[in-house]
PDB file of N, CA and C in Angstrom:
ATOM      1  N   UNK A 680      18.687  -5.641   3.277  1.00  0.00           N
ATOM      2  CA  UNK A 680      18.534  -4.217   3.061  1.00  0.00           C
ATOM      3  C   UNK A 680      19.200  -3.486   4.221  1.00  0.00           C
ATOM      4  N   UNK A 681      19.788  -2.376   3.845  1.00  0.00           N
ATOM      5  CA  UNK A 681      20.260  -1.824   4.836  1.00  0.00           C
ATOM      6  C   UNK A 681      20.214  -0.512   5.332  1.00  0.00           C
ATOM      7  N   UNK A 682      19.900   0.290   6.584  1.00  0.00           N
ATOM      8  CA  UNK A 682      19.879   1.843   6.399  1.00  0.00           C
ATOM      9  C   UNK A 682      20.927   2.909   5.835  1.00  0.00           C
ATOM     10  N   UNK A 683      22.141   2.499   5.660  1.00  0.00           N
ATOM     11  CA  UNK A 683      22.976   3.033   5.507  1.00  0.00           C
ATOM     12  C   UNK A 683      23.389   3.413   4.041  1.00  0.00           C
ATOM     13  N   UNK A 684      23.830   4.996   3.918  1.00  0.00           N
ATOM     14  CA  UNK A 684      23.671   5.393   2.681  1.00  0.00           C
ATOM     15  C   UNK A 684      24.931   5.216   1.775  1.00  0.00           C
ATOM     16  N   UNK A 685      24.865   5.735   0.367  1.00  0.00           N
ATOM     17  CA  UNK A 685      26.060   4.979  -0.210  1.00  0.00           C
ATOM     18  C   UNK A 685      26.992   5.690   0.048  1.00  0.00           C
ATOM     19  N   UNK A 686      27.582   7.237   0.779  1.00  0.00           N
ATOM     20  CA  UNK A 686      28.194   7.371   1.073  1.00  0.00           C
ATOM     21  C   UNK A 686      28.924   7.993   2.843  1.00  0.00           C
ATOM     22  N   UNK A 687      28.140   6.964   3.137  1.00  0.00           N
ATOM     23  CA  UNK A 687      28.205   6.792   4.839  1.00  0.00           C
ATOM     24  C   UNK A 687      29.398   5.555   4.651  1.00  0.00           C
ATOM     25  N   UNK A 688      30.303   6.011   6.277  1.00  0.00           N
ATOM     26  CA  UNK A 688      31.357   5.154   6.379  1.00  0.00           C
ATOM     27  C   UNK A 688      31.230   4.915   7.895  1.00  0.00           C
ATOM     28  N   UNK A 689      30.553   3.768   8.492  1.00  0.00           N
ATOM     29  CA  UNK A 689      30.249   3.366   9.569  1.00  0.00           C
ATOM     30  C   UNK A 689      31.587   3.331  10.307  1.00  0.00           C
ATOM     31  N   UNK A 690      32.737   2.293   9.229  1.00  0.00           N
ATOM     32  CA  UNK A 690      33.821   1.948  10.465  1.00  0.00           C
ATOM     33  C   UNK A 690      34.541   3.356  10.027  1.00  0.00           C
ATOM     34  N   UNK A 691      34.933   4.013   9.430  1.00  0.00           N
ATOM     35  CA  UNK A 691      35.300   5.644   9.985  1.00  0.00           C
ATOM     36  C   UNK A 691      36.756   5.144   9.109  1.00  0.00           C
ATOM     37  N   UNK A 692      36.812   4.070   7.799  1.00  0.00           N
ATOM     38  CA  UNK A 692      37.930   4.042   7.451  1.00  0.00           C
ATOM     39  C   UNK A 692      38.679   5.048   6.520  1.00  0.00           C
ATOM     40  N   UNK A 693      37.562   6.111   5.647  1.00  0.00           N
ATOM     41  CA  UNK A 693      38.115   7.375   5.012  1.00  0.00           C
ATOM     42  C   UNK A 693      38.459   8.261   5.991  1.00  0.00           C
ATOM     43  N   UNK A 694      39.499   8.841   5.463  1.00  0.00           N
ATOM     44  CA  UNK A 694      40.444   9.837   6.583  1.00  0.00           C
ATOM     45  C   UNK A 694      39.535  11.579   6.688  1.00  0.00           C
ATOM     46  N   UNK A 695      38.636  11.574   5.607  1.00  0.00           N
ATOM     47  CA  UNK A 695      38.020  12.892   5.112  1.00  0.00           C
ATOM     48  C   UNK A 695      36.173  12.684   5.280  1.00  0.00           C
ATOM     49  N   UNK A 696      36.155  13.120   6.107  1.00  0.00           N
ATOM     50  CA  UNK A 696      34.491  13.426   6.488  1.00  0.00           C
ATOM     51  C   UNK A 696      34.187  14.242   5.328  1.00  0.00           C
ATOM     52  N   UNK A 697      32.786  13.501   5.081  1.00  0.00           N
ATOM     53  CA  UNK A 697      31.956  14.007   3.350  1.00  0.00           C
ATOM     54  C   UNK A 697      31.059  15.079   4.603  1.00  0.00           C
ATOM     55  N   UNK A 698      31.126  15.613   5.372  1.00  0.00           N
ATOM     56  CA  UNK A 698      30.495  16.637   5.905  1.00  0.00           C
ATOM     57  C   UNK A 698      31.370  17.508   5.887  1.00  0.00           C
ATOM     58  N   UNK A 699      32.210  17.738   5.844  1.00  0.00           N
ATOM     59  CA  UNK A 699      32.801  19.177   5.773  1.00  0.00           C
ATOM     60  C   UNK A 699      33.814  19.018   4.834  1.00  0.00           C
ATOM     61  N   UNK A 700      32.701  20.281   3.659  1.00  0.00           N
ATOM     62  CA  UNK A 700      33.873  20.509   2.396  1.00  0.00           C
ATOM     63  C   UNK A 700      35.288  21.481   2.412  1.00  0.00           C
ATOM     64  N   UNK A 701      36.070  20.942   1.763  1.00  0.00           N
ATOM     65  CA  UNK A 701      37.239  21.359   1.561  1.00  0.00           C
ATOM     66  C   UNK A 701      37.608  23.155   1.635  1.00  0.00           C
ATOM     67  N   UNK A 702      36.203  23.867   0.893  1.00  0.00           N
ATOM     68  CA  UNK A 702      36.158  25.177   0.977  1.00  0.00           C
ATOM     69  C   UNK A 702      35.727  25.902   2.265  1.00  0.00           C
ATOM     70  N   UNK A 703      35.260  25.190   3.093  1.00  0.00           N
ATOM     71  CA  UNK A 703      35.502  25.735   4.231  1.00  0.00           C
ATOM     72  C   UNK A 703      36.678  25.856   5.275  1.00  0.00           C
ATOM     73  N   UNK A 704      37.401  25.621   4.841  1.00  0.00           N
ATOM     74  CA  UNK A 704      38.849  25.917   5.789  1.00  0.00           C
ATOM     75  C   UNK A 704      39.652  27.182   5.065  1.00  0.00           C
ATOM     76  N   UNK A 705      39.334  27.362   3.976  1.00  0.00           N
ATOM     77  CA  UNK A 705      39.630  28.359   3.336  1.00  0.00           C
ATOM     78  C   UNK A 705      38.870  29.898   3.795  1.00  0.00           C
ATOM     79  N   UNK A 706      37.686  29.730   3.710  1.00  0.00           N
ATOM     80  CA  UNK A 706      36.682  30.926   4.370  1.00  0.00           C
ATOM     81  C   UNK A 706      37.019  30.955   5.749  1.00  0.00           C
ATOM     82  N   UNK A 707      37.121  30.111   6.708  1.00  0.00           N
ATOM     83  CA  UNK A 707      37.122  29.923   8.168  1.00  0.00           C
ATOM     84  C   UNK A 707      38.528  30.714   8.468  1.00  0.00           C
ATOM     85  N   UNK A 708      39.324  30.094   7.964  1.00  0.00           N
ATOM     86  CA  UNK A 708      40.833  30.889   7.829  1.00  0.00           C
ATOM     87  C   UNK A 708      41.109  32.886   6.701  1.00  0.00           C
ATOM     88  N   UNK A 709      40.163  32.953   6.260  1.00  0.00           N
ATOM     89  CA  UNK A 709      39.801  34.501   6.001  1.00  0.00           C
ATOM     90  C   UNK A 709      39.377  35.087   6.776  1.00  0.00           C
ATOM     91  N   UNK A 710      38.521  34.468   7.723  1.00  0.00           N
ATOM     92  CA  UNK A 710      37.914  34.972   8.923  1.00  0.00           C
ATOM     93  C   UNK A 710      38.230  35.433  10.400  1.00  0.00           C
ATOM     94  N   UNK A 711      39.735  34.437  10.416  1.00  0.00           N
ATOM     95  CA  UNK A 711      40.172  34.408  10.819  1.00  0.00           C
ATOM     96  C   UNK A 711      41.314  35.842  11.226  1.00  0.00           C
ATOM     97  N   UNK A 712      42.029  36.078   9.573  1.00  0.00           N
ATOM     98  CA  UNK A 712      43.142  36.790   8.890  1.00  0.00           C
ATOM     99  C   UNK A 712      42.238  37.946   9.475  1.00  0.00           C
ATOM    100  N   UNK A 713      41.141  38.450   8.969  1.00  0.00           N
ATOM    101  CA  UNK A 713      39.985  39.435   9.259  1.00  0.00           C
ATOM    102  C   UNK A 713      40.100  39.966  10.926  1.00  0.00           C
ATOM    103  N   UNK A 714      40.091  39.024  11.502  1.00  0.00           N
ATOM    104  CA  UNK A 714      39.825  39.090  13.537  1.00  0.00           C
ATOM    105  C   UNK A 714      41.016  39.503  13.889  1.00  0.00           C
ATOM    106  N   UNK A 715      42.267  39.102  13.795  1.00  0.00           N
ATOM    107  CA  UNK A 715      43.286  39.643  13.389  1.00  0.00           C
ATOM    108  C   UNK A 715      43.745  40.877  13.464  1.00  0.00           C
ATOM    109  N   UNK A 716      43.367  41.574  12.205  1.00  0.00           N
ATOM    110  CA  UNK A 716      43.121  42.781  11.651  1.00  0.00           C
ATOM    111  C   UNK A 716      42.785  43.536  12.628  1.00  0.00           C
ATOM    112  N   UNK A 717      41.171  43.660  12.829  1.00  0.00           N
ATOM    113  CA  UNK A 717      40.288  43.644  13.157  1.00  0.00           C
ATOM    114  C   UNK A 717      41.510  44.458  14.676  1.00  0.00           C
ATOM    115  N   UNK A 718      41.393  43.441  15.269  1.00  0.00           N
ATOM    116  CA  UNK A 718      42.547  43.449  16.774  1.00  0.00           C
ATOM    117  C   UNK A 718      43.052  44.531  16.676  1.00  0.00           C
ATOM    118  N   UNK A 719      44.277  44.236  15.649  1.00  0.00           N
ATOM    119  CA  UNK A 719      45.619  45.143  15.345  1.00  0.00           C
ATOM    120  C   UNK A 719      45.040  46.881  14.974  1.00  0.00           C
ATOM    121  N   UNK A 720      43.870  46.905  14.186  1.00  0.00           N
ATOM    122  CA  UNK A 720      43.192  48.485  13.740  1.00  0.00           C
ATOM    123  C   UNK A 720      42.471  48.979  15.458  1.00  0.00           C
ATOM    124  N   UNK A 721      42.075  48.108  15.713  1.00  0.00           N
ATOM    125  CA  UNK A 721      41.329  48.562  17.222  1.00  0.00           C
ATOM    126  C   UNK A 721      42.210  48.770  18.020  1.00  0.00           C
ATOM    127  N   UNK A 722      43.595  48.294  18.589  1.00  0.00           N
ATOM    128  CA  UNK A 722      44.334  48.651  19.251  1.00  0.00           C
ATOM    129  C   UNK A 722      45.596  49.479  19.517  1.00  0.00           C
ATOM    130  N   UNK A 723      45.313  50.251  17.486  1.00  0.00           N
ATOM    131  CA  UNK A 723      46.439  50.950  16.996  1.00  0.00           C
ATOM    132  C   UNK A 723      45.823  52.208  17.535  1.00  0.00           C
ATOM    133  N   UNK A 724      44.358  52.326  17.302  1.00  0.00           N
ATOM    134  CA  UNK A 724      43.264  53.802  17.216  1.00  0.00           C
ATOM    135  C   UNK A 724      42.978  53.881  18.871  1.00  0.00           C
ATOM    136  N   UNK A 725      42.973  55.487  18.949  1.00  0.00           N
ATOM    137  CA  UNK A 725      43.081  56.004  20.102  1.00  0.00           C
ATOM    138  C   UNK A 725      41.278  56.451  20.157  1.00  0.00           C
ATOM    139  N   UNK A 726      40.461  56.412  19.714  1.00  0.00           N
ATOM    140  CA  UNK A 726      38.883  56.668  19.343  1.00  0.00           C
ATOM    141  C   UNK A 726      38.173  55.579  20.013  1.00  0.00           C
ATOM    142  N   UNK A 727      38.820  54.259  20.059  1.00  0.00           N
ATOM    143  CA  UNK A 727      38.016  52.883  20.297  1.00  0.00           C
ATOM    144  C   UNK A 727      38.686  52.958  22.047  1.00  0.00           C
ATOM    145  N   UNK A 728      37.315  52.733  22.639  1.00  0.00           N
ATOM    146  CA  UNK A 728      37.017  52.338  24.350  1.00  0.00           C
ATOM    147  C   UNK A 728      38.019  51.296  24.319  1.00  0.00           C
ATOM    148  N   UNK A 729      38.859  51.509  25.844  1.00  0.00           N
ATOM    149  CA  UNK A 729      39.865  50.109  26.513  1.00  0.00           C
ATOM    150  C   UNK A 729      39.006  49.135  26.409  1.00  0.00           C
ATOM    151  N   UNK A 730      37.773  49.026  27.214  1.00  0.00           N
ATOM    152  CA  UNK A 730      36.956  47.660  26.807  1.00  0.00           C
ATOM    153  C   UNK A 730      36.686  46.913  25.940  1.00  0.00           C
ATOM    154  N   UNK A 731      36.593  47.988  24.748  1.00  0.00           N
ATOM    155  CA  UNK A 731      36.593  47.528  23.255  1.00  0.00           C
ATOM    156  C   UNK A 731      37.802  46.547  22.679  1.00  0.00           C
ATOM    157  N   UNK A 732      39.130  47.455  23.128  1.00  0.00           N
ATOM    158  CA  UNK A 732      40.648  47.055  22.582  1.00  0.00           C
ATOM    159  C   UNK A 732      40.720  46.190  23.288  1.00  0.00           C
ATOM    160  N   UNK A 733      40.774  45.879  25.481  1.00  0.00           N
ATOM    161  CA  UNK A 733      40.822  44.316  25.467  1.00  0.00           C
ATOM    162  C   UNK A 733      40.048  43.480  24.877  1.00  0.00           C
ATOM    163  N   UNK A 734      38.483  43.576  24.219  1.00  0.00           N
ATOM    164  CA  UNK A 734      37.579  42.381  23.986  1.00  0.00           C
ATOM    165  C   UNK A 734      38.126  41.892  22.868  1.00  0.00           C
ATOM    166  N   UNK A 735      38.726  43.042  21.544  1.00  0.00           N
ATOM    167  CA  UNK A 735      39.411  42.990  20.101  1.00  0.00           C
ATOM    168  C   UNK A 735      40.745  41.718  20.497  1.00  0.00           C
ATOM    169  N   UNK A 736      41.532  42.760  21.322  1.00  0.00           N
ATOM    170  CA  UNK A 736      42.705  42.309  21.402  1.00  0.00           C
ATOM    171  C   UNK A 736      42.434  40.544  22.259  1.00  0.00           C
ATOM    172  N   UNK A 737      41.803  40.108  22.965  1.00  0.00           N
ATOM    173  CA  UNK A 737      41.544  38.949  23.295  1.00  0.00           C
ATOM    174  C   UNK A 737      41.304  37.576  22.122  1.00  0.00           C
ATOM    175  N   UNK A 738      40.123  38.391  21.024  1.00  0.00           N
ATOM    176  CA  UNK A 738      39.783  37.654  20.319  1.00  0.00           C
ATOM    177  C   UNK A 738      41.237  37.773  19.047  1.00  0.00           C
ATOM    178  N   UNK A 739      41.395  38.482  18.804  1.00  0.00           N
ATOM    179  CA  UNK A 739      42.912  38.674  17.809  1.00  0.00           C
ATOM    180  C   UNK A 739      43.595  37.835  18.371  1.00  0.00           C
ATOM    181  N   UNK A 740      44.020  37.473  19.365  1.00  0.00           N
ATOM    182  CA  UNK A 740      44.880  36.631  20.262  1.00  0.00           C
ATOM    183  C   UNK A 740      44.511  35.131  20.135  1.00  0.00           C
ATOM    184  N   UNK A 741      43.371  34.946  20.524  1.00  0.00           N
ATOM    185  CA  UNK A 741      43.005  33.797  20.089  1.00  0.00           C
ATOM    186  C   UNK A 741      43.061  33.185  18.801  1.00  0.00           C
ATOM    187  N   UNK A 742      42.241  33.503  17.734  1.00  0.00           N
ATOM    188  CA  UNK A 742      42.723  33.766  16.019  1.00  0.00           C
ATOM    189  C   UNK A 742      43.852  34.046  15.679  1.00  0.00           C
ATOM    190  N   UNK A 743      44.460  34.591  16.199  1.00  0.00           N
ATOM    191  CA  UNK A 743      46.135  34.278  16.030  1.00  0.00           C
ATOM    192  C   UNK A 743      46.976  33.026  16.534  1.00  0.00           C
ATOM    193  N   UNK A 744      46.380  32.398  17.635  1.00  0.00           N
ATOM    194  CA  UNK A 744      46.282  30.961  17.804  1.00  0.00           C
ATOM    195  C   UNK A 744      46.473  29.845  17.312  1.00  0.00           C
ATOM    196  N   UNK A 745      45.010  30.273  16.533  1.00  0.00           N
ATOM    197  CA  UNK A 745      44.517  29.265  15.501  1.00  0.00           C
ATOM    198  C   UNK A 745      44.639  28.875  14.477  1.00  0.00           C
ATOM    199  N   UNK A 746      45.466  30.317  14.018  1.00  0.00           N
ATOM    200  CA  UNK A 746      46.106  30.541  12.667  1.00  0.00           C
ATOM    201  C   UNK A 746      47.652  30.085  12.729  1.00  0.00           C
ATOM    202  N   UNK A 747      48.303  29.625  14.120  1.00  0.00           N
ATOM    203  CA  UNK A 747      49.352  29.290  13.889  1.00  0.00           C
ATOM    204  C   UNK A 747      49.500  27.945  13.904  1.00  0.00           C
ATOM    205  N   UNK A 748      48.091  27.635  14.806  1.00  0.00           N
ATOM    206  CA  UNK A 748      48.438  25.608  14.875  1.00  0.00           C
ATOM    207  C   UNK A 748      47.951  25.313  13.287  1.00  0.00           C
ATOM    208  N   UNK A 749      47.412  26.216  12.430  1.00  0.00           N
ATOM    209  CA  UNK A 749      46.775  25.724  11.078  1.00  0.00           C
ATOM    210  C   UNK A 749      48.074  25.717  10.133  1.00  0.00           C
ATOM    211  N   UNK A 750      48.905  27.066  10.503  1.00  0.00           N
ATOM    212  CA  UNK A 750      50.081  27.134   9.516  1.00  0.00           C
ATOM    213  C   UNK A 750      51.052  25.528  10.026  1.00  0.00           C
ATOM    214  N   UNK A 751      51.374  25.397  11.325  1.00  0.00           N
ATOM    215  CA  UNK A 751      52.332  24.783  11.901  1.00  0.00           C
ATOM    216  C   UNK A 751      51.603  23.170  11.018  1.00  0.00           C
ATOM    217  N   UNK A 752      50.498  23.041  11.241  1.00  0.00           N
ATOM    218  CA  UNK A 752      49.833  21.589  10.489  1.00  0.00           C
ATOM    219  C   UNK A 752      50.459  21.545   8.944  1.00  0.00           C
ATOM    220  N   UNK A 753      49.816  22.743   8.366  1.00  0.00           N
ATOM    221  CA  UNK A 753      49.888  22.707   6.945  1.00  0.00           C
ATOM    222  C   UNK A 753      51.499  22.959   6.487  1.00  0.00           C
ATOM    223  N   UNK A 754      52.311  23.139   7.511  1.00  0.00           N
ATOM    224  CA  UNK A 754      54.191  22.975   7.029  1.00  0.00           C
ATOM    225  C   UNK A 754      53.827  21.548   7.116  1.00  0.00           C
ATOM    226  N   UNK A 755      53.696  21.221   8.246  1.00  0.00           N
ATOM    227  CA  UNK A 755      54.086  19.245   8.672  1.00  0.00           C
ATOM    228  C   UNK A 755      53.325  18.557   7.339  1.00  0.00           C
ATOM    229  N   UNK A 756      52.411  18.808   6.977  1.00  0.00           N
ATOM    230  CA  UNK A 756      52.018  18.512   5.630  1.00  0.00           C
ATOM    231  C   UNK A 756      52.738  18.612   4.491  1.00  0.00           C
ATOM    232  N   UNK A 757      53.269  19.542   3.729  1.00  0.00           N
ATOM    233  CA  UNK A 757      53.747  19.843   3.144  1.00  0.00           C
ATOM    234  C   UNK A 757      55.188  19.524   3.134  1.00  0.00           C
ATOM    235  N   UNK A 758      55.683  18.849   4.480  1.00  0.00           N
ATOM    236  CA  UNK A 758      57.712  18.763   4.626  1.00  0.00           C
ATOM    237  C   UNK A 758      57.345  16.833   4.287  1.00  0.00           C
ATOM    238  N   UNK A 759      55.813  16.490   4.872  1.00  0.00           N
ATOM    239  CA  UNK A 759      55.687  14.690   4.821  1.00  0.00           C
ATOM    240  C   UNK A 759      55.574  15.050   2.820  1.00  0.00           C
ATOM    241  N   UNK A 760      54.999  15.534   2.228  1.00  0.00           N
ATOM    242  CA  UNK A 760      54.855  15.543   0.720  1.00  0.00           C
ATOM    243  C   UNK A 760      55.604  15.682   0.126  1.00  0.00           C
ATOM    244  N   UNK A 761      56.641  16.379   0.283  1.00  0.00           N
ATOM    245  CA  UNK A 761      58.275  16.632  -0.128  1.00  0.00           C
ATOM    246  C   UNK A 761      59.245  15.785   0.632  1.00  0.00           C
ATOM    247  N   UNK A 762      59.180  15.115   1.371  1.00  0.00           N
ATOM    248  CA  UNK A 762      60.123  14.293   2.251  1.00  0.00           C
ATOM    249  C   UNK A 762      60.923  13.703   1.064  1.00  0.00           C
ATOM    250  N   UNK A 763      59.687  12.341   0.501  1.00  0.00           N
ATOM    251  CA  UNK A 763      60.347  11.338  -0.699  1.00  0.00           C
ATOM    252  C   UNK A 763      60.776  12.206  -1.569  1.00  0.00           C
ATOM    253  N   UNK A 764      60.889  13.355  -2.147  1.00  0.00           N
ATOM    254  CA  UNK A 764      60.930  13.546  -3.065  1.00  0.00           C
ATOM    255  C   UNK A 764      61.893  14.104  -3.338  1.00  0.00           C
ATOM    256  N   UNK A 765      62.737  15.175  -1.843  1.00  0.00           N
ATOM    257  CA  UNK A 765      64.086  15.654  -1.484  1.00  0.00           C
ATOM    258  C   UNK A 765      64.948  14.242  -1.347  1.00  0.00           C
ATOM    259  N   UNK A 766      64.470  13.100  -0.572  1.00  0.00           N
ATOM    260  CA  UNK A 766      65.485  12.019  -0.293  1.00  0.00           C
ATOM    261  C   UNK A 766      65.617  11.498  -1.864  1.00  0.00           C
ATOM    262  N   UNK A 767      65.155  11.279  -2.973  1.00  0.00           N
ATOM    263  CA  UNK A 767      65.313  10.866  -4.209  1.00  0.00           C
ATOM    264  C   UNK A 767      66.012  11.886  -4.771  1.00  0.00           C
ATOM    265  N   UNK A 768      66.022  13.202  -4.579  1.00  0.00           N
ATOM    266  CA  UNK A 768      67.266  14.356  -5.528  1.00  0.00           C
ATOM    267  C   UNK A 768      68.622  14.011  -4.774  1.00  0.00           C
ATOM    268  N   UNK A 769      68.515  13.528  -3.284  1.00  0.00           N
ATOM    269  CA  UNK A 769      69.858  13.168  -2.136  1.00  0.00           C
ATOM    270  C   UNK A 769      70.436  11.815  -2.889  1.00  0.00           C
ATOM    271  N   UNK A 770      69.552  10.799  -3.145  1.00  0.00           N
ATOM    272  CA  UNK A 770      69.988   9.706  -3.868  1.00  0.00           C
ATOM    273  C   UNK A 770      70.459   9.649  -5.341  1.00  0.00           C
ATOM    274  N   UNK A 771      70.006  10.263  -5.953  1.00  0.00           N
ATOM    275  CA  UNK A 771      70.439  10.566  -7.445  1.00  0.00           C
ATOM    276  C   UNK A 771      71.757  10.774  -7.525  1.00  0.00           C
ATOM    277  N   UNK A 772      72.079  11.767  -6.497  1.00  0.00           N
ATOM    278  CA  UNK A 772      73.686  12.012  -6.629  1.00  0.00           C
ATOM    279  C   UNK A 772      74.623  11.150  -7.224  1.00  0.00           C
ATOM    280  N   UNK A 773      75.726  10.888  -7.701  1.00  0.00           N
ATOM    281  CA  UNK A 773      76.933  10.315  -7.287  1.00  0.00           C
ATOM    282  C   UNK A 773      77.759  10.435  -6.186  1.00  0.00           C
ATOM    283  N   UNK A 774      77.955   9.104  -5.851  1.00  0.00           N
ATOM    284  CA  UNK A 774      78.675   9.045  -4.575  1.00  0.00           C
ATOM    285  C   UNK A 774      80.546   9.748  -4.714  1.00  0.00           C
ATOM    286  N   UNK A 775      81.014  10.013  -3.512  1.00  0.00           N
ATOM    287  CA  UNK A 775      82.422  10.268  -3.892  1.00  0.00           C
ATOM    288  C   UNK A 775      82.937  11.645  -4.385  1.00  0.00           C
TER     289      UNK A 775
END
């Protein structure tokens, strides 16, 4: 008998943790787009305190960050998924 449940992976050989669903990178990254914003409206308006616009503009900065190592991942993703598939339209050709 064993403690371990049926979908626990002790040696860590699935690449995708069953703890964090797929729809959260989607919300996390709205939240993101939002802080952003958020930054850019606070530091356009002349009404909102300097303290305010650096604390905005700090966190916009950061989330803008985060949002670029996510885009920069999700190209490298997307150029490995299309790789085979551009080198097979390169091969199809006729030579000459």
């Amino acid at each position: 008998m064993t403690a371990l449940t049926p979908d626990c992976d002790p040696d860590l050989s699935r690449p995708r943790s069953v703890a964090r669903p797929p729809g959260r990178r989607v919300r996390s990254t709205a939240v993101l787009l939002a802080l952003v914003a958020l930054a850019v409206l606070a530091a356009g308006s002349d009404s909102v305190p300097t303290a305010a616009v650096v604390l905005t503009g700090g966190v916009g900065l950061a989330s803008a960050l985060v949002l670029t190592v996510r885009v920069a991942r999700f190209t490298r993703r997307a150029g490995a998924v299309l790789a085979p598939w551009t080198a097979a339209v390169r091969r199809s050709r006729p030579a000459g």
